Short mmCIF file of C-alpha atoms in Angstrom, two decimals:
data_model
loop_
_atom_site.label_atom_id
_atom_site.label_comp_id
_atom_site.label_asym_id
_atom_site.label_seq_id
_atom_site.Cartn_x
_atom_site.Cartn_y
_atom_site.Cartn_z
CA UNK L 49 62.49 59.28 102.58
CA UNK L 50 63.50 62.29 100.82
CA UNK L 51 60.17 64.92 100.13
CA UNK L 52 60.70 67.01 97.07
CA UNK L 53 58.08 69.33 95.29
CA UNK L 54 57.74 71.77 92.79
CA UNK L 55 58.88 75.13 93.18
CA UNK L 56 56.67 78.10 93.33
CA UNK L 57 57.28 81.80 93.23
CA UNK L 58 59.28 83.93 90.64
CA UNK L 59 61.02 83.28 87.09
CA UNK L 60 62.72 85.48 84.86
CA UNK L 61 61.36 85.91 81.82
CA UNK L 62 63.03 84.51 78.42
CA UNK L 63 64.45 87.52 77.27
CA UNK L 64 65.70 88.68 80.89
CA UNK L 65 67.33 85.24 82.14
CA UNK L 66 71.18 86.17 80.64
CA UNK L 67 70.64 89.54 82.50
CA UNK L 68 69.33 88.65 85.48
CA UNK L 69 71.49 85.91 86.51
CA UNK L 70 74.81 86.05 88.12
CA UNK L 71 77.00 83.88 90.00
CA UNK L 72 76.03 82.73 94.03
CA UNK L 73 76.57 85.67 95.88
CA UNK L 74 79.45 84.23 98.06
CA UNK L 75 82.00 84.36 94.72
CA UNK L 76 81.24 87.84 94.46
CA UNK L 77 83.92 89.66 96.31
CA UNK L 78 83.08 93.50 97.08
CA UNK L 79 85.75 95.73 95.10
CA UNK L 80 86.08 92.72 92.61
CA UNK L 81 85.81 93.53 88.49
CA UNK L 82 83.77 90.73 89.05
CA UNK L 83 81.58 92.84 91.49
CA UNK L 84 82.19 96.12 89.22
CA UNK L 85 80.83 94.19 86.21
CA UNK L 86 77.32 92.99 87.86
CA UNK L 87 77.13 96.82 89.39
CA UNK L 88 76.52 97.99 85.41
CA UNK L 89 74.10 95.40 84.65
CA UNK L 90 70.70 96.72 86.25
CA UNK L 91 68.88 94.01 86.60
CA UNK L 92 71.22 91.59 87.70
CA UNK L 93 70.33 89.48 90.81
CA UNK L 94 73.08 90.01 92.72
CA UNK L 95 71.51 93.89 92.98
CA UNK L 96 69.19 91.49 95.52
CA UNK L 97 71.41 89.09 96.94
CA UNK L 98 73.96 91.96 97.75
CA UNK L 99 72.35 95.08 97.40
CA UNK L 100 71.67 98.07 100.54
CA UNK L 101 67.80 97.26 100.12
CA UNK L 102 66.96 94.15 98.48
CA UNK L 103 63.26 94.30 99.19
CA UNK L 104 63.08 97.44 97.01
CA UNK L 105 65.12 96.01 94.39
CA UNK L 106 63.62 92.74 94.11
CA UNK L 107 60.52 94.48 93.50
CA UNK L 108 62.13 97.10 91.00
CA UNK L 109 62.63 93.95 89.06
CA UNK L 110 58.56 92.78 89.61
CA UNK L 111 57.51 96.22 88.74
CA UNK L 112 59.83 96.46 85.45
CA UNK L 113 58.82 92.97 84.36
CA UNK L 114 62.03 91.37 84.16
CA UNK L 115 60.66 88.46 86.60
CA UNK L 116 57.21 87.53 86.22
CA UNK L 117 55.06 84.94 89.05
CA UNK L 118 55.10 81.72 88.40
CA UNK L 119 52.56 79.99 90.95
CA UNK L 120 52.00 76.07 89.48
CA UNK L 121 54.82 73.57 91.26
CA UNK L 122 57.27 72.51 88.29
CA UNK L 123 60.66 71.43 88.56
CA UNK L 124 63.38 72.69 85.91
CA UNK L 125 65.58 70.31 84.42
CA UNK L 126 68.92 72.77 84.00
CA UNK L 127 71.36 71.68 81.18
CA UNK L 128 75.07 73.33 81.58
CA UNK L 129 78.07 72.54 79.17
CA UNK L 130 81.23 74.29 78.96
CA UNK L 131 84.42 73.30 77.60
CA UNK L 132 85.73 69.88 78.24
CA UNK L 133 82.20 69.05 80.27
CA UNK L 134 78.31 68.90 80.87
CA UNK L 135 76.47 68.41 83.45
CA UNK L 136 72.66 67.92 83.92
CA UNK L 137 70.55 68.43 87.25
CA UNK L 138 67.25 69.48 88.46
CA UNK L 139 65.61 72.41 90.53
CA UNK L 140 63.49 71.53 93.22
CA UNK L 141 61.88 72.56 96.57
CA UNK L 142 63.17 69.80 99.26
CA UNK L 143 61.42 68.97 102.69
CA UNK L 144 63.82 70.39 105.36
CA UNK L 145 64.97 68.08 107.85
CA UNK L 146 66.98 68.03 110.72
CA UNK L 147 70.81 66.77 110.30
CA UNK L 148 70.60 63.70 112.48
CA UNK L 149 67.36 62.47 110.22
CA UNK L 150 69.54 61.62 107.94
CA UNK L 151 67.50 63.38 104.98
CA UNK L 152 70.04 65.51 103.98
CA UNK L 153 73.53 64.93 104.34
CA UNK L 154 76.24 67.86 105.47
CA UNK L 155 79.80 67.35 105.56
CA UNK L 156 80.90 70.40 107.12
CA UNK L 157 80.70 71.86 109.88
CA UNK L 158 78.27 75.11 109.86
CA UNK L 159 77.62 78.11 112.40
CA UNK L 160 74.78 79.80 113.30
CA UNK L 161 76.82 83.00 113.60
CA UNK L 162 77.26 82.69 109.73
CA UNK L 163 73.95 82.80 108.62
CA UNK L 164 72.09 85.29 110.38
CA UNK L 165 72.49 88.37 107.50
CA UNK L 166 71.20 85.25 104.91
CA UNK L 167 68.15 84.40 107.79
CA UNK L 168 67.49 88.28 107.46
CA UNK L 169 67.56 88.46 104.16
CA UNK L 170 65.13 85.82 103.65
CA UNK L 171 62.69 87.01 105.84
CA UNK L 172 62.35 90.19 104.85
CA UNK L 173 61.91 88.92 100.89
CA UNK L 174 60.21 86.21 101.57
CA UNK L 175 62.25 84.73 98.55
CA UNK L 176 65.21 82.28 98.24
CA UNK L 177 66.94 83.44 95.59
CA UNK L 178 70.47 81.02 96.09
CA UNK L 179 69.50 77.14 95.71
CA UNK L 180 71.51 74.17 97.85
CA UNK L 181 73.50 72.33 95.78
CA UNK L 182 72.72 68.34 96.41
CA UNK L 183 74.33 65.21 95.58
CA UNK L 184 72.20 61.99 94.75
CA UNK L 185 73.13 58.41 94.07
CA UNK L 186 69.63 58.18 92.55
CA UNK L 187 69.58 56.97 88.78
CA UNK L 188 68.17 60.36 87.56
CA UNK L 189 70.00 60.88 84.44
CA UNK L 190 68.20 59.80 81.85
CA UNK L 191 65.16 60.94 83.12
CA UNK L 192 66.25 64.47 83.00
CA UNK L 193 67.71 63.87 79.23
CA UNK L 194 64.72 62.70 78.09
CA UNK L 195 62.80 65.94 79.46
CA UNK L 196 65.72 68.38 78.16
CA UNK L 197 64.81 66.39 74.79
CA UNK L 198 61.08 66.77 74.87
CA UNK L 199 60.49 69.78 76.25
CA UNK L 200 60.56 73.65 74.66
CA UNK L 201 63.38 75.63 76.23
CA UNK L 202 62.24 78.05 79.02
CA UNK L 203 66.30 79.47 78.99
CA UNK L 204 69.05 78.87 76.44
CA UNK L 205 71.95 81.48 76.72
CA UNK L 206 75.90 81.72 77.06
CA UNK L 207 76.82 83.19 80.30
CA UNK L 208 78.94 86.38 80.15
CA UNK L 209 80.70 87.18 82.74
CA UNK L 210 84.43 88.88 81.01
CA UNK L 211 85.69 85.58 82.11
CA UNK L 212 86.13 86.96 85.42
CA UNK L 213 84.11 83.83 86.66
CA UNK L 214 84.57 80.20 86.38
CA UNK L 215 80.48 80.42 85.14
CA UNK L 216 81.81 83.03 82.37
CA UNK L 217 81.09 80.93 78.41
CA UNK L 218 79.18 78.04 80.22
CA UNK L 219 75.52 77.39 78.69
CA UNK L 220 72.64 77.21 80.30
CA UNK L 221 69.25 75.47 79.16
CA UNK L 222 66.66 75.12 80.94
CA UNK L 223 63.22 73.42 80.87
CA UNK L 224 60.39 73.42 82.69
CA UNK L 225 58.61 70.20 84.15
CA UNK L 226 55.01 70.60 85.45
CA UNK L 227 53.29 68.32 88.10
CA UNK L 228 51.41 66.40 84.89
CA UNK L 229 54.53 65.76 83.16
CA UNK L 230 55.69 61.69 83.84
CA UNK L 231 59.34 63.09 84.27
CA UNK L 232 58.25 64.93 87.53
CA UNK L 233 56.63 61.54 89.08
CA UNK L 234 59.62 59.85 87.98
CA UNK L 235 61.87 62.52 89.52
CA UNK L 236 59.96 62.67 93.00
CA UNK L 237 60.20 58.90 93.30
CA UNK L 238 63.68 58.23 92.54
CA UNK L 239 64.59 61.35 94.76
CA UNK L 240 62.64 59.84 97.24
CA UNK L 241 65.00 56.75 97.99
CA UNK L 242 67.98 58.21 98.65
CA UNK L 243 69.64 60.87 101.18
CA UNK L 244 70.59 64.13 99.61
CA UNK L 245 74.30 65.07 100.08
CA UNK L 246 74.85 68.67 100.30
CA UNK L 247 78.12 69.29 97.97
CA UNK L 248 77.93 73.05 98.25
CA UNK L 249 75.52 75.62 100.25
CA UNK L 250 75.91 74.14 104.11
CA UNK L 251 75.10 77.35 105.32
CA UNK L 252 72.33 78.39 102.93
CA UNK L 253 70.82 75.18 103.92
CA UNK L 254 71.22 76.02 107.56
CA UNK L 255 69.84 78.75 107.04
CA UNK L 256 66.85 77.13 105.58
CA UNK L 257 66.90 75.11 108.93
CA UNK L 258 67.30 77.95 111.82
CA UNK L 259 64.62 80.23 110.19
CA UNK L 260 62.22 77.08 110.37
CA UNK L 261 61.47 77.02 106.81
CA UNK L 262 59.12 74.10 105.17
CA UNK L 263 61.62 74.24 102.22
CA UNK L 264 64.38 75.07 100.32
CA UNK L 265 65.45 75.68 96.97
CA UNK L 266 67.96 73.00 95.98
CA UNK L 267 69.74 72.14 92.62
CA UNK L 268 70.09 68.26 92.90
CA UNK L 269 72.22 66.45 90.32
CA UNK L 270 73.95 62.73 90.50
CA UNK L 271 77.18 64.56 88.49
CA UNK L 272 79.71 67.06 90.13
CA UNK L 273 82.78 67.82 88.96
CA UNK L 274 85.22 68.58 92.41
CA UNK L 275 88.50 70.72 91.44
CA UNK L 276 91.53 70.16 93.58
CA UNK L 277 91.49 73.63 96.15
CA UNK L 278 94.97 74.45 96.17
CA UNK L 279 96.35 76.44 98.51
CA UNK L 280 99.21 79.72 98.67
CA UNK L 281 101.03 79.81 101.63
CA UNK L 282 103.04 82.44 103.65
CA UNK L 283 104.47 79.76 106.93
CA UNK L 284 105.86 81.15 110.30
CA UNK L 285 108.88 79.92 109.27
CA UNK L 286 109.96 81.03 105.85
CA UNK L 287 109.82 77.58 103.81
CA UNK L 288 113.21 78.01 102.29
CA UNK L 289 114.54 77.27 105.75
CA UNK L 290 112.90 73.94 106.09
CA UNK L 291 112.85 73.02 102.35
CA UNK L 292 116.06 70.36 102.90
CA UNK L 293 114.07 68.80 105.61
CA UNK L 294 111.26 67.30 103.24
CA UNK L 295 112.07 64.66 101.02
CA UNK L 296 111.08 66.45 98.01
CA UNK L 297 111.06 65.35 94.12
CA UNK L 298 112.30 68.23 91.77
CA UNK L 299 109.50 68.41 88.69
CA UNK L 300 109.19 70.38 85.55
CA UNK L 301 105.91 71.74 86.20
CA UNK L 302 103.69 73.10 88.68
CA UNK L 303 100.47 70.85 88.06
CA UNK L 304 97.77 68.68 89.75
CA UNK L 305 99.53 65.93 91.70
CA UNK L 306 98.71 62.28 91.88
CA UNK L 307 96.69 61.29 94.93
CA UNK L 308 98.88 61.69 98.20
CA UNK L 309 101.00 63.58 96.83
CA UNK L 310 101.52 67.56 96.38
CA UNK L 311 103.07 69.56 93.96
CA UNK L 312 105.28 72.39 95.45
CA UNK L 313 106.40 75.46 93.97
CA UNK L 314 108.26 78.57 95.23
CA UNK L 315 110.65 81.30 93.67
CA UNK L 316 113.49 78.37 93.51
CA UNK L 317 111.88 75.57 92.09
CA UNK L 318 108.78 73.41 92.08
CA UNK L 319 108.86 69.72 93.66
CA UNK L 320 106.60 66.86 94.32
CA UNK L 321 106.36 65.83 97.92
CA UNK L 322 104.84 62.52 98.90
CA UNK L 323 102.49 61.44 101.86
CA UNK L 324 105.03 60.00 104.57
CA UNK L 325 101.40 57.77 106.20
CA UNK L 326 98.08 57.63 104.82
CA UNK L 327 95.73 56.57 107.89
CA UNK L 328 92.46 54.46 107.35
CA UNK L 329 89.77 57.25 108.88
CA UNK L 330 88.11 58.55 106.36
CA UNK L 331 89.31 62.25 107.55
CA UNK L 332 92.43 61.38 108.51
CA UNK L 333 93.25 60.08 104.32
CA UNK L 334 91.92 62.96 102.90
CA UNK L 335 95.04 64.84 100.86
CA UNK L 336 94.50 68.50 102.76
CA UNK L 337 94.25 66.57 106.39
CA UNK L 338 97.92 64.66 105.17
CA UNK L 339 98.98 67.96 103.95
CA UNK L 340 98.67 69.73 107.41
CA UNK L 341 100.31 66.90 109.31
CA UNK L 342 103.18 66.71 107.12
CA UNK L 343 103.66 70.03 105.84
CA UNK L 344 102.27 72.71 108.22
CA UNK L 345 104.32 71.69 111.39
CA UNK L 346 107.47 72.51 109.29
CA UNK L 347 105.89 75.91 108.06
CA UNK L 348 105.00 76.85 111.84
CA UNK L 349 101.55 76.77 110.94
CA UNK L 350 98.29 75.58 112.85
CA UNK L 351 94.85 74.44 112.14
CA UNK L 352 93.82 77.74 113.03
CA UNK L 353 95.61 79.91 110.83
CA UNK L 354 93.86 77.84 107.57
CA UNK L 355 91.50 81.13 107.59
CA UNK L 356 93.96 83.71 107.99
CA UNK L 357 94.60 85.56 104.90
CA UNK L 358 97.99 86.63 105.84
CA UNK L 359 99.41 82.76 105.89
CA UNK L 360 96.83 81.83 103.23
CA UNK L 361 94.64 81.49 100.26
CA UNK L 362 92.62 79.27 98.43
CA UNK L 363 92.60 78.78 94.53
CA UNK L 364 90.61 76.02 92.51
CA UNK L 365 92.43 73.42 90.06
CA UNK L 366 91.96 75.67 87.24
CA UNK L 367 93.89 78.80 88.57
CA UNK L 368 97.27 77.44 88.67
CA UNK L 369 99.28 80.71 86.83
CA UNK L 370 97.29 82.69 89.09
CA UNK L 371 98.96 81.04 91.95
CA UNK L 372 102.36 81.20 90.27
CA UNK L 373 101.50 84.73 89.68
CA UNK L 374 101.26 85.01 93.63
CA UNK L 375 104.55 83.34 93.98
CA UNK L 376 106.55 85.66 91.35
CA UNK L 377 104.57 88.84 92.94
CA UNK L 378 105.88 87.96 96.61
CA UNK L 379 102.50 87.58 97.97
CA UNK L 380 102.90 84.35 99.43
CA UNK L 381 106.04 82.57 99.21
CA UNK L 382 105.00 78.96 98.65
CA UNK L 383 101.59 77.64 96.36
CA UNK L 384 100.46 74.01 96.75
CA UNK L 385 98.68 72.08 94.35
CA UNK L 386 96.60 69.05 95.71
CA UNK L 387 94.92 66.31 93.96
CA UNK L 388 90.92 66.20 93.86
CA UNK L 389 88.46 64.92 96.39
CA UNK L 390 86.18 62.23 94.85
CA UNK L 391 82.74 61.92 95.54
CA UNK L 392 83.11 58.38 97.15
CA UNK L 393 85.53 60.25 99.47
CA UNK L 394 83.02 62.71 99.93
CA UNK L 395 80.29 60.77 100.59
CA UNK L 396 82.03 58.20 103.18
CA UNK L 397 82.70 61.81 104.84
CA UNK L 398 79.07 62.39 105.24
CA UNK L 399 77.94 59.27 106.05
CA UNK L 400 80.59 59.11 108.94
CA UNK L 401 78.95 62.24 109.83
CA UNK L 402 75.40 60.46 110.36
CA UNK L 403 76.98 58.38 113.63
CA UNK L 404 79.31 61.19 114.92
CA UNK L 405 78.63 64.29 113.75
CA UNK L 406 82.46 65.80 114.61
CA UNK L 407 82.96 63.73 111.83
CA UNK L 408 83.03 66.55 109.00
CA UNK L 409 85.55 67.20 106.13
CA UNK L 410 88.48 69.61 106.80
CA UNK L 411 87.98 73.75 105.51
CA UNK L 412 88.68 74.49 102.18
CA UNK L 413 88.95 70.92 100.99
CA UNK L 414 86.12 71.02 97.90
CA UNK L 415 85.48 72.92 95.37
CA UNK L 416 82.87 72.45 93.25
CA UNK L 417 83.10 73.58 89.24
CA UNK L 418 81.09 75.23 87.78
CA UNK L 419 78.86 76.48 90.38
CA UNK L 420 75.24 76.79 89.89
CA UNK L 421 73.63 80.04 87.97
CA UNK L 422 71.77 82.10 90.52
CA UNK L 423 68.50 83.58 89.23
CA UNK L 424 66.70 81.16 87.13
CA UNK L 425 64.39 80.90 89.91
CA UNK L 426 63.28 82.80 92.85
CA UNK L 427 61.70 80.42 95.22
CA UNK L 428 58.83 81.82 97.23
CA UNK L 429 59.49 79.78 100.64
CA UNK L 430 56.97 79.30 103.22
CA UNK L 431 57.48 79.10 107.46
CA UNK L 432 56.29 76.46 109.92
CA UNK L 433 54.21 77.77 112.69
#
C-alpha cells in the first residue's frame, strides 16, 4: 500500500506563481541564457534551489510576500498543455519507503555521493522545493478532470522562459483539493493500490530516503510523454573509418527512427542502421543497450565513456537541428537519433528491479517532456526520529 497525504508548507501567491517558478534545478546549467534569464527575475525559485544562501533567500521571498504559509493538507490537481499535448497529474506528499518494499519503484541506479549538496540543502530549509516525478497505473484521470472542472483556479499562467526551455509556452493550471473535498478520498484510495514508479527525480527521492524523511513531495500522474534521448558522438576511432563496416541504409532525413533501429548522421550523409539481435531481457532490448553493442565497439567506445563529455552528449527528441548543428560545427562528428522508450518498457524495467535490483535501465535512456514546474509548492517536510 502506497500512503499519500496532503502537502503542507508554502505556496506562491496568485499573482507571484509565473515569477516564482522555474524549471527543476538540474536543467539549469550555470553560464546558460537559460541560467542568465532566471538571474534577472528576483524572485524566481531557482534563487533557492541554486543560490550561495538559500536559507536567506527563501526567506527574502517569506518576508516580501511572494510565498505565503499554507498549513491545511490539500493536494493540487496541476493541468499542463502545450502544443501538440496535455497532461494532467497531482501534487502530493508520499510515505517514503525503502526500495526493496516495493512502494516506490526506481529504475536507475542512484548514489549516495550524488545527493549529499540536495540532503544539505534540505536540511538547512527545512523545505522541498523540487517534487519526484511518479508514474501510476491507477485509474486517476477522471478524477483529477472532474476537480480541474469544479474547482476555482489557484494558478493559470503561460510559462516564459525565451524558449530557452522545453517548459517555455506550456500552461499551467492549478487547483487546489482540500482533505473535505471527495476528489482527495478518491485520490488517496486509488493511489493506494498501486506502486509508484519513479519516471524522473531518483536522486531527489534518495535523497528523501538517506536524510530519513517521513515524506516527499511528488508529482504523480498515470500520463508521461518519454522523448527519444539521442545522443552526439565523438568515437576513439573516427566513424568515417568504420562507416563501410555497418550495414547502413542511406535516408533523406535525420529523424526519429522506428524501434530497433537508429538514424545516423555525420558531415557525409545520414543513414538508418538496423539492430543486428534484439535479446529477450528486458535490458538487454532496450534501443540504447542494442545501440552500445552494435555501434560503440566499432567507435572504440566503452560503457564508461557514456558520461564523458568529450565522446558525448545527450539531446531530447525535439532538438534534432541542434544536433545537426553539432555535426556542421565539428563538435562531435557523428549524432544518433533513437526511437522512444515506452512506459511498458519502462515499467517491466522496474519491476525486474523489485527481484534483482542490478536490474536498472541503462544512463541517459529517458527523457521525460515537459518536465514538471518547480515552485508551485514548497513542501515543508518533516524527519523521523
Amino acid at each position: 500500500m502506497t500512503a499519500i497525504t496532503g502537502l503542507v508548507g508554502l505556496r506562491p501567491t496568485p499573482e507571484a506563481a509565473v515569477q516564482v517558478a522555474c524549471p527543476p534545478y538540474d536543467v539549469i546549467k550555470p553560464g546558460s541564457r537559460l541560467a542568465q534569464l532566471l538571474a534577472e527575475r528576483p524572485v524566481a525559485l531557482s534563487h533557492v534551489t541554486l543560490g550561495q544562501d538559500p536559507k536567506a533567500s527563501l526567506q527574502r521571498l517569506i518576508d516580501e510576500g511572494h510565498v505565503i504559509s499554507d498549513e491545511e493538507p490539500a493536494y493540487y490537481a496541476y493541468e499542463q498543455v502545450w502544443s501538440g499535448g496535455r497532461r494532467v497529474g497531482f501534487f502530493a506528499a508520499v510515505a517514503v519507503s525503502d526500495y526493496d518494499q516495493g512502494e516506490v519503484v526506481r529504475h536507475e541506479k542512484v548514489f549516495d555521493e550524488k545527493v549529499q549538496g540536495r540532503i544539505a540543502l534540505a536540511q538547512d530549509t527545512g523545505v522541498t522545493m523540487e517534487p519526484i516525478f511518479l508514474l501510476t497505473r491507477a485509474s486517476i484521470t477522471v478524477t483529477l478532470e472532474d476537480a480541474l472542472q469544479r474547482l476555482p483556479a489557484l494558478y493559470d499562467f503561460t510559462a516564459d522562459f525565451a524558449g530557452l526551455n522545453d517548459l517555455h509556452g506550456v500552461s499551467a493550471r492549478v487547483v487546489r483539493i482540500d482533505a473535505t473535498d471527495p476528489a482527495y478520498a478518491a485520490l488517496s484510495q486509488a493511489v493506494a493500490e498501486h506502486p509508484l514508479y519513479i519516471a524522473d527525480g531518483h536522486h531527489r527521492y534518495h535523497t528523501a530516503l538517506r536524510s530519513g524523511m517521513t515524506h516527499c513531495m511528488s508529482y504523480i500522474t498515470c500520463d508521461a510523454d518519454i522523448q527519444g534521448y539521442n545522443r552526439v558522438i565523438n568515437g576513439v576511432v573516427p566513424f568515417a573509418q568504420v562507416r563501410d563496416k555497418l550495414e547502413l541504409e542511406p535516408v533523406p532525413s535525420f529523424t526519429t527512427p522506428p524501434k530497433h533501429a537508429f538514424c545516423l548522421h555525420s558531415s557525409d550523409g545520414t543513414w538508418l542502421l538496423r539492430a543486428q539481435k534484439v535479446p529477450d531481457d528486458v535490458v538487454g532490448r532496450l534501443d540504447c543497450s542494442i545501440l552500445e553493442r552494435e555501434l560503440y565497439p566499432h567507435l572504440g567506445l566503452t560503457h564508461d565513456q557514456i558520461i564523458d563529455p568529450k565522446h558525448f552528449d545527450y539531446y531530447p527528441e525535439s532538438q534534432l537541428d541542434q544536433m545537426q548543428e553539432q555535426v556542421a560545427s565539428g563538435t562531435y562528428e557523428l549524432a544518433v537519433a533513437l526511437h522512444p522508450v515506452s512506459i511498458d518498457e519502462l515499467m517491466a524495467v522496474a519491476d525486474a528491479g523489485l527481484d534483482n535490483p542490478e536490474v536498472v535501465m541503462p544512463e541517459k535512456s529517458t527523457f521525460f517532456a515537459p518536465k514538471v514546474l518547480s515552485g508551485l509548492f514548497i513542501y515543508r517536510h518533516t524527519f523521523t526520529q
